[in-house]
Amino acid sequence: GAGVSQSPSNKVTEKGKDVELRCDPISGHTALYWYRQSLGQGLEFLIYFQGNSAPDKSGLPSDRFSAERTGGSVSTLTIQRTQQEDSAVYLCASSSIQDRARGTIYFGEGSWLTVV
Amino acid sequence: AQSVTQPDIHITVSEGASLELRCNYSYGATPYLFWYVQSPGQGLQLLLKYFSGDTLVQGIKGFEAEFKRSQSSFNLRKPSVHWSDAAEYFCAVGALSGNTPLVFGKGTRLSVIA
């Protein structure tokens, strides 16, 4: 499709396991964002990629969280040694420079992570 | 640091009644302000945005919002709510360039009753 694609849509994992969440941005979009949406907490910024610039990792909650963006396109968010408090919906968004200038970013439908 | 406060966690309105969702922001420069809506099981959709100029902005689905610099507010309004408006609404603030991500409020859940 033409939108931001995230996989898996749902993931249940055992505490202590590692998980990988994938984001396919809209083709040609240079900016990619990861947000976390926890119950009652709104959207929490995690990390932001813009072109070839160093990513803004200021929102990552701990060193168990990391993200990569290969070839300026697909991004993977990795959570190591998952904890129950990591349970949330992880949202990816992307935008072009032009969209960003208009304040528009496009969100995927999210990956719902449950840690048991 | 920028921040967004949505004071109301949950609001219930009757269908056909008017709606106002509150948003207050803190931002060190000229703010760019947004309202997003998240319907159940769906992603976030941009409702409207304010960059500059007219402080009353119109968005999709009959929504509007008014920027009030003196009150650091950007409240969302709709004159007559429809049952399909039931959703989670998020206010956000950010810059339009550089490496500044959008900062979102915690959201307001809107329920619509008959």
PDB file of C-alpha atoms in Angstrom:
ATOM      1  CA  GLY A   1       0.000   0.000   0.000  1.00  0.00           C
ATOM      2  CA  ALA A   2       0.901   3.654  -0.091  1.00  0.00           C
ATOM      3  CA  GLY A   3       0.911   4.257   3.663  1.00  0.00           C
ATOM      4  CA  VAL A   4       3.327   3.587   6.498  1.00  0.00           C
ATOM      5  CA  SER A   5       3.422  -0.136   7.122  1.00  0.00           C
ATOM      6  CA  GLN A   6       4.300  -1.691  10.467  1.00  0.00           C
ATOM      7  CA  SER A   7       4.823  -5.286  11.446  1.00  0.00           C
ATOM      8  CA  PRO A   8       3.903  -7.237  13.384  1.00  0.00           C
ATOM      9  CA  SER A   9       0.565  -5.657  14.186  1.00  0.00           C
ATOM     10  CA  ASN A  10       0.429  -7.642  17.415  1.00  0.00           C
ATOM     11  CA  LYS A  11       3.207  -9.311  19.380  1.00  0.00           C
ATOM     12  CA  VAL A  12       3.025 -11.174  22.645  1.00  0.00           C
ATOM     13  CA  THR A  13       6.379 -11.980  24.182  1.00  0.00           C
ATOM     14  CA  GLU A  14       7.710 -13.337  27.416  1.00  0.00           C
ATOM     15  CA  LYS A  15       9.476 -11.075  29.844  1.00  0.00           C
ATOM     16  CA  GLY A  16      13.190 -11.084  29.174  1.00  0.00           C
ATOM     17  CA  LYS A  17      12.951 -11.876  25.479  1.00  0.00           C
ATOM     18  CA  ASP A  18      14.103  -9.517  22.729  1.00  0.00           C
ATOM     19  CA  VAL A  19      11.654  -8.167  20.172  1.00  0.00           C
ATOM     20  CA  GLU A  20      12.020  -6.418  16.837  1.00  0.00           C
ATOM     21  CA  LEU A  21       9.407  -4.128  15.371  1.00  0.00           C
ATOM     22  CA  ARG A  22       9.566  -3.128  11.744  1.00  0.00           C
ATOM     23  CA  CYS A  23       8.505   0.018   9.948  1.00  0.00           C
ATOM     24  CA  ASP A  24       8.259   0.561   6.203  1.00  0.00           C
ATOM     25  CA  PRO A  25       7.853   4.288   5.615  1.00  0.00           C
ATOM     26  CA  ILE A  26       6.161   5.850   2.642  1.00  0.00           C
ATOM     27  CA  SER A  27       8.465   5.647  -0.338  1.00  0.00           C
ATOM     28  CA  GLY A  28      10.653   8.716  -0.658  1.00  0.00           C
ATOM     29  CA  HIS A  29      10.076   9.972   2.860  1.00  0.00           C
ATOM     30  CA  THR A  30      13.355  11.012   4.420  1.00  0.00           C
ATOM     31  CA  ALA A  31      12.088  11.478   7.964  1.00  0.00           C
ATOM     32  CA  LEU A  32      11.050   8.567  10.170  1.00  0.00           C
ATOM     33  CA  TYR A  33       9.815   8.685  13.741  1.00  0.00           C
ATOM     34  CA  TRP A  34       9.102   6.132  16.421  1.00  0.00           C
ATOM     35  CA  TYR A  35       6.615   6.886  19.176  1.00  0.00           C
ATOM     36  CA  ARG A  36       5.289   4.756  22.010  1.00  0.00           C
ATOM     37  CA  GLN A  37       1.685   4.948  23.128  1.00  0.00           C
ATOM     38  CA  SER A  38       1.003   3.547  26.558  1.00  0.00           C
ATOM     39  CA  LEU A  39      -2.385   3.489  28.231  1.00  0.00           C
ATOM     40  CA  GLY A  40      -3.045   6.908  29.694  1.00  0.00           C
ATOM     41  CA  GLN A  41       0.348   8.230  28.658  1.00  0.00           C
ATOM     42  CA  GLY A  42      -0.292   9.615  25.212  1.00  0.00           C
ATOM     43  CA  LEU A  43       2.384   9.491  22.571  1.00  0.00           C
ATOM     44  CA  GLU A  44       5.934   9.385  23.834  1.00  0.00           C
ATOM     45  CA  PHE A  45       8.662  10.292  21.369  1.00  0.00           C
ATOM     46  CA  LEU A  46      11.368   7.645  21.090  1.00  0.00           C
ATOM     47  CA  ILE A  47      13.663   8.315  18.149  1.00  0.00           C
ATOM     48  CA  TYR A  48      13.803  10.337  14.940  1.00  0.00           C
ATOM     49  CA  PHE A  49      15.739   9.692  11.723  1.00  0.00           C
ATOM     50  CA  GLN A  50      16.224  12.420   9.125  1.00  0.00           C
ATOM     51  CA  GLY A  51      18.063  11.490   5.965  1.00  0.00           C
ATOM     52  CA  ASN A  52      21.711  10.766   6.595  1.00  0.00           C
ATOM     53  CA  SER A  53      21.893  12.832   9.767  1.00  0.00           C
ATOM     54  CA  ALA A  54      22.633  11.237  13.103  1.00  0.00           C
ATOM     55  CA  PRO A  55      19.342  10.124  14.640  1.00  0.00           C
ATOM     56  CA  ASP A  56      17.820  11.947  17.567  1.00  0.00           C
ATOM     57  CA  LYS A  57      17.741   9.257  20.247  1.00  0.00           C
ATOM     58  CA  SER A  58      16.810  11.547  23.086  1.00  0.00           C
ATOM     59  CA  GLY A  59      13.484   9.831  23.709  1.00  0.00           C
ATOM     60  CA  LEU A  60      14.709   6.277  24.138  1.00  0.00           C
ATOM     61  CA  PRO A  61      13.767   5.302  27.708  1.00  0.00           C
ATOM     62  CA  SER A  62      16.708   2.995  28.388  1.00  0.00           C
ATOM     63  CA  ASP A  63      19.667   1.317  26.738  1.00  0.00           C
ATOM     64  CA  ARG A  64      17.471  -1.724  26.136  1.00  0.00           C
ATOM     65  CA  PHE A  65      15.896   0.240  23.299  1.00  0.00           C
ATOM     66  CA  SER A  66      17.639   0.805  19.992  1.00  0.00           C
ATOM     67  CA  ALA A  67      16.658   1.516  16.414  1.00  0.00           C
ATOM     68  CA  GLU A  68      18.227   1.305  13.014  1.00  0.00           C
ATOM     69  CA  ARG A  69      17.291   2.630   9.642  1.00  0.00           C
ATOM     70  CA  THR A  70      18.905   0.768   6.798  1.00  0.00           C
ATOM     71  CA  GLY A  71      19.423   2.392   3.434  1.00  0.00           C
ATOM     72  CA  GLY A  72      17.364   5.378   4.461  1.00  0.00           C
ATOM     73  CA  SER A  73      14.169   3.384   4.259  1.00  0.00           C
ATOM     74  CA  VAL A  74      13.071   0.521   6.503  1.00  0.00           C
ATOM     75  CA  SER A  75      13.548   0.934  10.237  1.00  0.00           C
ATOM     76  CA  THR A  76      13.721  -1.647  13.002  1.00  0.00           C
ATOM     77  CA  LEU A  77      13.059  -0.851  16.640  1.00  0.00           C
ATOM     78  CA  THR A  78      14.646  -3.411  18.947  1.00  0.00           C
ATOM     79  CA  ILE A  79      13.776  -3.899  22.591  1.00  0.00           C
ATOM     80  CA  GLN A  80      16.121  -6.163  24.497  1.00  0.00           C
ATOM     81  CA  ARG A  81      15.241  -8.060  27.658  1.00  0.00           C
ATOM     82  CA  THR A  82      11.637  -6.892  27.520  1.00  0.00           C
ATOM     83  CA  GLN A  83       9.869  -5.854  30.698  1.00  0.00           C
ATOM     84  CA  GLN A  84       6.167  -5.686  31.403  1.00  0.00           C
ATOM     85  CA  GLU A  85       6.276  -1.900  31.386  1.00  0.00           C
ATOM     86  CA  ASP A  86       7.346  -2.084  27.734  1.00  0.00           C
ATOM     87  CA  SER A  87       3.824  -3.198  26.845  1.00  0.00           C
ATOM     88  CA  ALA A  88       2.436  -0.493  24.584  1.00  0.00           C
ATOM     89  CA  VAL A  89       1.580   0.376  21.020  1.00  0.00           C
ATOM     90  CA  TYR A  90       4.667   1.375  19.073  1.00  0.00           C
ATOM     91  CA  LEU A  91       3.849   3.844  16.335  1.00  0.00           C
ATOM     92  CA  CYS A  92       5.994   4.680  13.358  1.00  0.00           C
ATOM     93  CA  ALA A  93       5.530   7.780  11.244  1.00  0.00           C
ATOM     94  CA  SER A  94       7.236   9.232   8.213  1.00  0.00           C
ATOM     95  CA  SER A  95       7.286  12.456   6.261  1.00  0.00           C
ATOM     96  CA  SER A  96       8.958  14.128   3.328  1.00  0.00           C
ATOM     97  CA  ILE A  97      10.722  17.459   3.705  1.00  0.00           C
ATOM     98  CA  GLN A  98       7.775  19.137   2.054  1.00  0.00           C
ATOM     99  CA  ASP A  99       5.300  17.407   4.316  1.00  0.00           C
ATOM    100  CA  ARG A 100       7.380  18.283   7.339  1.00  0.00           C
ATOM    101  CA  ALA A 101       7.311  21.924   6.305  1.00  0.00           C
ATOM    102  CA  ARG A 102       3.533  21.674   6.233  1.00  0.00           C
ATOM    103  CA  GLY A 103       3.518  19.961   9.594  1.00  0.00           C
ATOM    104  CA  THR A 104       2.197  16.719   8.235  1.00  0.00           C
ATOM    105  CA  ILE A 105       3.561  13.366   9.275  1.00  0.00           C
ATOM    106  CA  TYR A 106       1.939  10.094   8.366  1.00  0.00           C
ATOM    107  CA  PHE A 107       1.440   7.425  10.990  1.00  0.00           C
ATOM    108  CA  GLY A 108       1.252   3.688  10.633  1.00  0.00           C
ATOM    109  CA  GLU A 109      -1.330   1.703  12.525  1.00  0.00           C
ATOM    110  CA  GLY A 110       1.152   0.601  15.129  1.00  0.00           C
ATOM    111  CA  SER A 111       2.570  -2.577  16.600  1.00  0.00           C
ATOM    112  CA  TRP A 112       0.823  -3.669  19.780  1.00  0.00           C
ATOM    113  CA  LEU A 113       3.378  -5.244  22.116  1.00  0.00           C
ATOM    114  CA  THR A 114       2.319  -7.228  25.153  1.00  0.00           C
ATOM    115  CA  VAL A 115       4.958  -8.525  27.529  1.00  0.00           C
ATOM    116  CA  VAL A 116       3.760 -11.332  29.784  1.00  0.00           C
TER     117      VAL A 116
ATOM    118  CA  ALA B   1      11.567  22.143  26.776  1.00  0.00           C
ATOM    119  CA  GLN B   2       8.340  21.970  24.897  1.00  0.00           C
ATOM    120  CA  SER B   3       5.347  20.247  26.422  1.00  0.00           C
ATOM    121  CA  VAL B   4       1.662  19.822  25.807  1.00  0.00           C
ATOM    122  CA  THR B   5      -1.054  19.485  28.408  1.00  0.00           C
ATOM    123  CA  GLN B   6      -4.486  18.134  27.713  1.00  0.00           C
ATOM    124  CA  PRO B   7      -6.290  18.582  31.021  1.00  0.00           C
ATOM    125  CA  ASP B   8      -9.243  16.351  30.212  1.00  0.00           C
ATOM    126  CA  ILE B   9      -8.560  12.628  30.063  1.00  0.00           C
ATOM    127  CA  HIS B  10     -12.104  11.681  29.081  1.00  0.00           C
ATOM    128  CA  ILE B  11     -15.072  13.705  27.912  1.00  0.00           C
ATOM    129  CA  THR B  12     -18.596  12.518  27.205  1.00  0.00           C
ATOM    130  CA  VAL B  13     -20.977  14.576  25.106  1.00  0.00           C
ATOM    131  CA  SER B  14     -24.400  13.980  23.639  1.00  0.00           C
ATOM    132  CA  GLU B  15     -24.741  13.640  19.910  1.00  0.00           C
ATOM    133  CA  GLY B  16     -25.533  17.042  18.436  1.00  0.00           C
ATOM    134  CA  ALA B  17     -24.012  18.939  21.334  1.00  0.00           C
ATOM    135  CA  SER B  18     -21.048  21.229  20.968  1.00  0.00           C
ATOM    136  CA  LEU B  19     -17.539  20.142  21.886  1.00  0.00           C
ATOM    137  CA  GLU B  20     -14.391  21.834  23.128  1.00  0.00           C
ATOM    138  CA  LEU B  21     -11.197  19.934  23.875  1.00  0.00           C
ATOM    139  CA  ARG B  22      -8.548  21.848  25.728  1.00  0.00           C
ATOM    140  CA  CYS B  23      -4.869  22.035  24.902  1.00  0.00           C
ATOM    141  CA  ASN B  24      -2.166  24.111  26.561  1.00  0.00           C
ATOM    142  CA  TYR B  25       1.415  24.169  25.375  1.00  0.00           C
ATOM    143  CA  SER B  26       4.824  25.296  26.454  1.00  0.00           C
ATOM    144  CA  TYR B  27       7.285  26.143  23.718  1.00  0.00           C
ATOM    145  CA  GLY B  28      10.316  28.378  23.566  1.00  0.00           C
ATOM    146  CA  ALA B  29       9.755  29.717  20.088  1.00  0.00           C
ATOM    147  CA  THR B  30       6.833  30.371  17.813  1.00  0.00           C
ATOM    148  CA  PRO B  31       4.784  27.225  18.153  1.00  0.00           C
ATOM    149  CA  TYR B  32       3.419  25.161  15.374  1.00  0.00           C
ATOM    150  CA  LEU B  33       0.346  23.382  16.691  1.00  0.00           C
ATOM    151  CA  PHE B  34      -1.562  20.345  15.565  1.00  0.00           C
ATOM    152  CA  TRP B  35      -4.565  18.237  16.452  1.00  0.00           C
ATOM    153  CA  TYR B  36      -4.621  14.561  15.559  1.00  0.00           C
ATOM    154  CA  VAL B  37      -7.432  12.050  15.919  1.00  0.00           C
ATOM    155  CA  GLN B  38      -7.064   8.339  16.514  1.00  0.00           C
ATOM    156  CA  SER B  39     -10.156   6.266  15.900  1.00  0.00           C
ATOM    157  CA  PRO B  40     -10.387   2.782  17.429  1.00  0.00           C
ATOM    158  CA  GLY B  41      -8.060   0.393  15.634  1.00  0.00           C
ATOM    159  CA  GLN B  42      -6.780   3.064  13.295  1.00  0.00           C
ATOM    160  CA  GLY B  43      -3.702   5.202  12.986  1.00  0.00           C
ATOM    161  CA  LEU B  44      -3.408   8.877  13.736  1.00  0.00           C
ATOM    162  CA  GLN B  45      -4.966  11.311  11.315  1.00  0.00           C
ATOM    163  CA  LEU B  46      -4.195  15.020  11.136  1.00  0.00           C
ATOM    164  CA  LEU B  47      -7.294  17.118  11.835  1.00  0.00           C
ATOM    165  CA  LEU B  48      -5.824  20.580  11.523  1.00  0.00           C
ATOM    166  CA  LYS B  49      -2.714  22.657  12.120  1.00  0.00           C
ATOM    167  CA  TYR B  50      -1.680  26.194  12.923  1.00  0.00           C
ATOM    168  CA  PHE B  51       1.469  27.803  11.589  1.00  0.00           C
ATOM    169  CA  SER B  52       0.791  31.533  11.442  1.00  0.00           C
ATOM    170  CA  GLY B  53      -1.780  34.057  10.350  1.00  0.00           C
ATOM    171  CA  ASP B  54      -5.439  33.684  11.197  1.00  0.00           C
ATOM    172  CA  THR B  55      -5.659  32.287  14.699  1.00  0.00           C
ATOM    173  CA  LEU B  56      -8.836  30.370  13.928  1.00  0.00           C
ATOM    174  CA  VAL B  57      -8.065  27.390  11.744  1.00  0.00           C
ATOM    175  CA  GLN B  58     -10.476  25.054  10.058  1.00  0.00           C
ATOM    176  CA  GLY B  59      -9.859  21.368   9.729  1.00  0.00           C
ATOM    177  CA  ILE B  60     -11.457  18.255   8.394  1.00  0.00           C
ATOM    178  CA  LYS B  61     -14.718  16.748   9.658  1.00  0.00           C
ATOM    179  CA  GLY B  62     -16.073  20.129  10.742  1.00  0.00           C
ATOM    180  CA  PHE B  63     -13.450  20.761  13.428  1.00  0.00           C
ATOM    181  CA  GLU B  64     -11.819  24.089  14.144  1.00  0.00           C
ATOM    182  CA  ALA B  65      -9.244  25.296  16.631  1.00  0.00           C
ATOM    183  CA  GLU B  66      -8.253  28.682  17.943  1.00  0.00           C
ATOM    184  CA  PHE B  67      -4.709  29.695  18.812  1.00  0.00           C
ATOM    185  CA  LYS B  68      -4.514  32.064  21.771  1.00  0.00           C
ATOM    186  CA  ARG B  69      -0.948  33.125  22.408  1.00  0.00           C
ATOM    187  CA  SER B  70      -1.786  34.973  25.624  1.00  0.00           C
ATOM    188  CA  GLN B  71      -3.232  31.797  27.091  1.00  0.00           C
ATOM    189  CA  SER B  72      -0.802  29.379  25.426  1.00  0.00           C
ATOM    190  CA  SER B  73      -3.811  27.449  24.259  1.00  0.00           C
ATOM    191  CA  PHE B  74      -5.000  25.741  21.115  1.00  0.00           C
ATOM    192  CA  ASN B  75      -8.452  24.386  21.911  1.00  0.00           C
ATOM    193  CA  LEU B  76     -10.329  22.185  19.479  1.00  0.00           C
ATOM    194  CA  ARG B  77     -14.009  22.801  18.857  1.00  0.00           C
ATOM    195  CA  LYS B  78     -16.907  21.382  16.929  1.00  0.00           C
ATOM    196  CA  PRO B  79     -20.398  22.915  16.977  1.00  0.00           C
ATOM    197  CA  SER B  80     -22.318  19.652  16.649  1.00  0.00           C
ATOM    198  CA  VAL B  81     -20.796  16.296  17.505  1.00  0.00           C
ATOM    199  CA  HIS B  82     -21.618  13.137  15.585  1.00  0.00           C
ATOM    200  CA  TRP B  83     -21.411   9.620  16.996  1.00  0.00           C
ATOM    201  CA  SER B  84     -18.563   8.897  14.572  1.00  0.00           C
ATOM    202  CA  ASP B  85     -16.448  11.550  16.318  1.00  0.00           C
ATOM    203  CA  ALA B  86     -15.889   9.186  19.252  1.00  0.00           C
ATOM    204  CA  ALA B  87     -12.123   8.725  19.308  1.00  0.00           C
ATOM    205  CA  GLU B  88      -8.916   9.768  21.044  1.00  0.00           C
ATOM    206  CA  TYR B  89      -7.725  13.293  20.280  1.00  0.00           C
ATOM    207  CA  PHE B  90      -4.133  14.423  20.577  1.00  0.00           C
ATOM    208  CA  CYS B  91      -2.737  17.931  20.580  1.00  0.00           C
ATOM    209  CA  ALA B  92       0.871  18.349  19.459  1.00  0.00           C
ATOM    210  CA  VAL B  93       3.475  21.096  19.235  1.00  0.00           C
ATOM    211  CA  GLY B  94       6.672  21.292  17.269  1.00  0.00           C
ATOM    212  CA  ALA B  95       8.894  23.040  14.807  1.00  0.00           C
ATOM    213  CA  LEU B  96       8.720  22.475  11.107  1.00  0.00           C
ATOM    214  CA  SER B  97      12.365  21.925  10.420  1.00  0.00           C
ATOM    215  CA  GLY B  98      15.493  20.598  11.944  1.00  0.00           C
ATOM    216  CA  ASN B  99      15.530  17.652  14.223  1.00  0.00           C
ATOM    217  CA  THR B 100      12.718  18.600  16.535  1.00  0.00           C
ATOM    218  CA  PRO B 101      10.087  15.913  16.773  1.00  0.00           C
ATOM    219  CA  LEU B 102       6.465  16.629  17.421  1.00  0.00           C
ATOM    220  CA  VAL B 103       5.611  16.532  21.111  1.00  0.00           C
ATOM    221  CA  PHE B 104       2.179  15.147  21.886  1.00  0.00           C
ATOM    222  CA  GLY B 105      -0.162  15.561  24.791  1.00  0.00           C
ATOM    223  CA  LYS B 106      -1.537  12.536  26.604  1.00  0.00           C
ATOM    224  CA  GLY B 107      -4.780  12.676  24.685  1.00  0.00           C
ATOM    225  CA  THR B 108      -8.443  13.180  25.433  1.00  0.00           C
ATOM    226  CA  ARG B 109     -10.854  10.343  24.882  1.00  0.00           C
ATOM    227  CA  LEU B 110     -14.193  11.478  23.523  1.00  0.00           C
ATOM    228  CA  SER B 111     -17.310   9.408  24.047  1.00  0.00           C
ATOM    229  CA  VAL B 112     -20.541  10.313  22.294  1.00  0.00           C
ATOM    230  CA  ILE B 113     -23.901   9.261  23.702  1.00  0.00           C
ATOM    231  CA  ALA B 114     -27.290   9.316  22.067  1.00  0.00           C
TER     232      ALA B 114
END
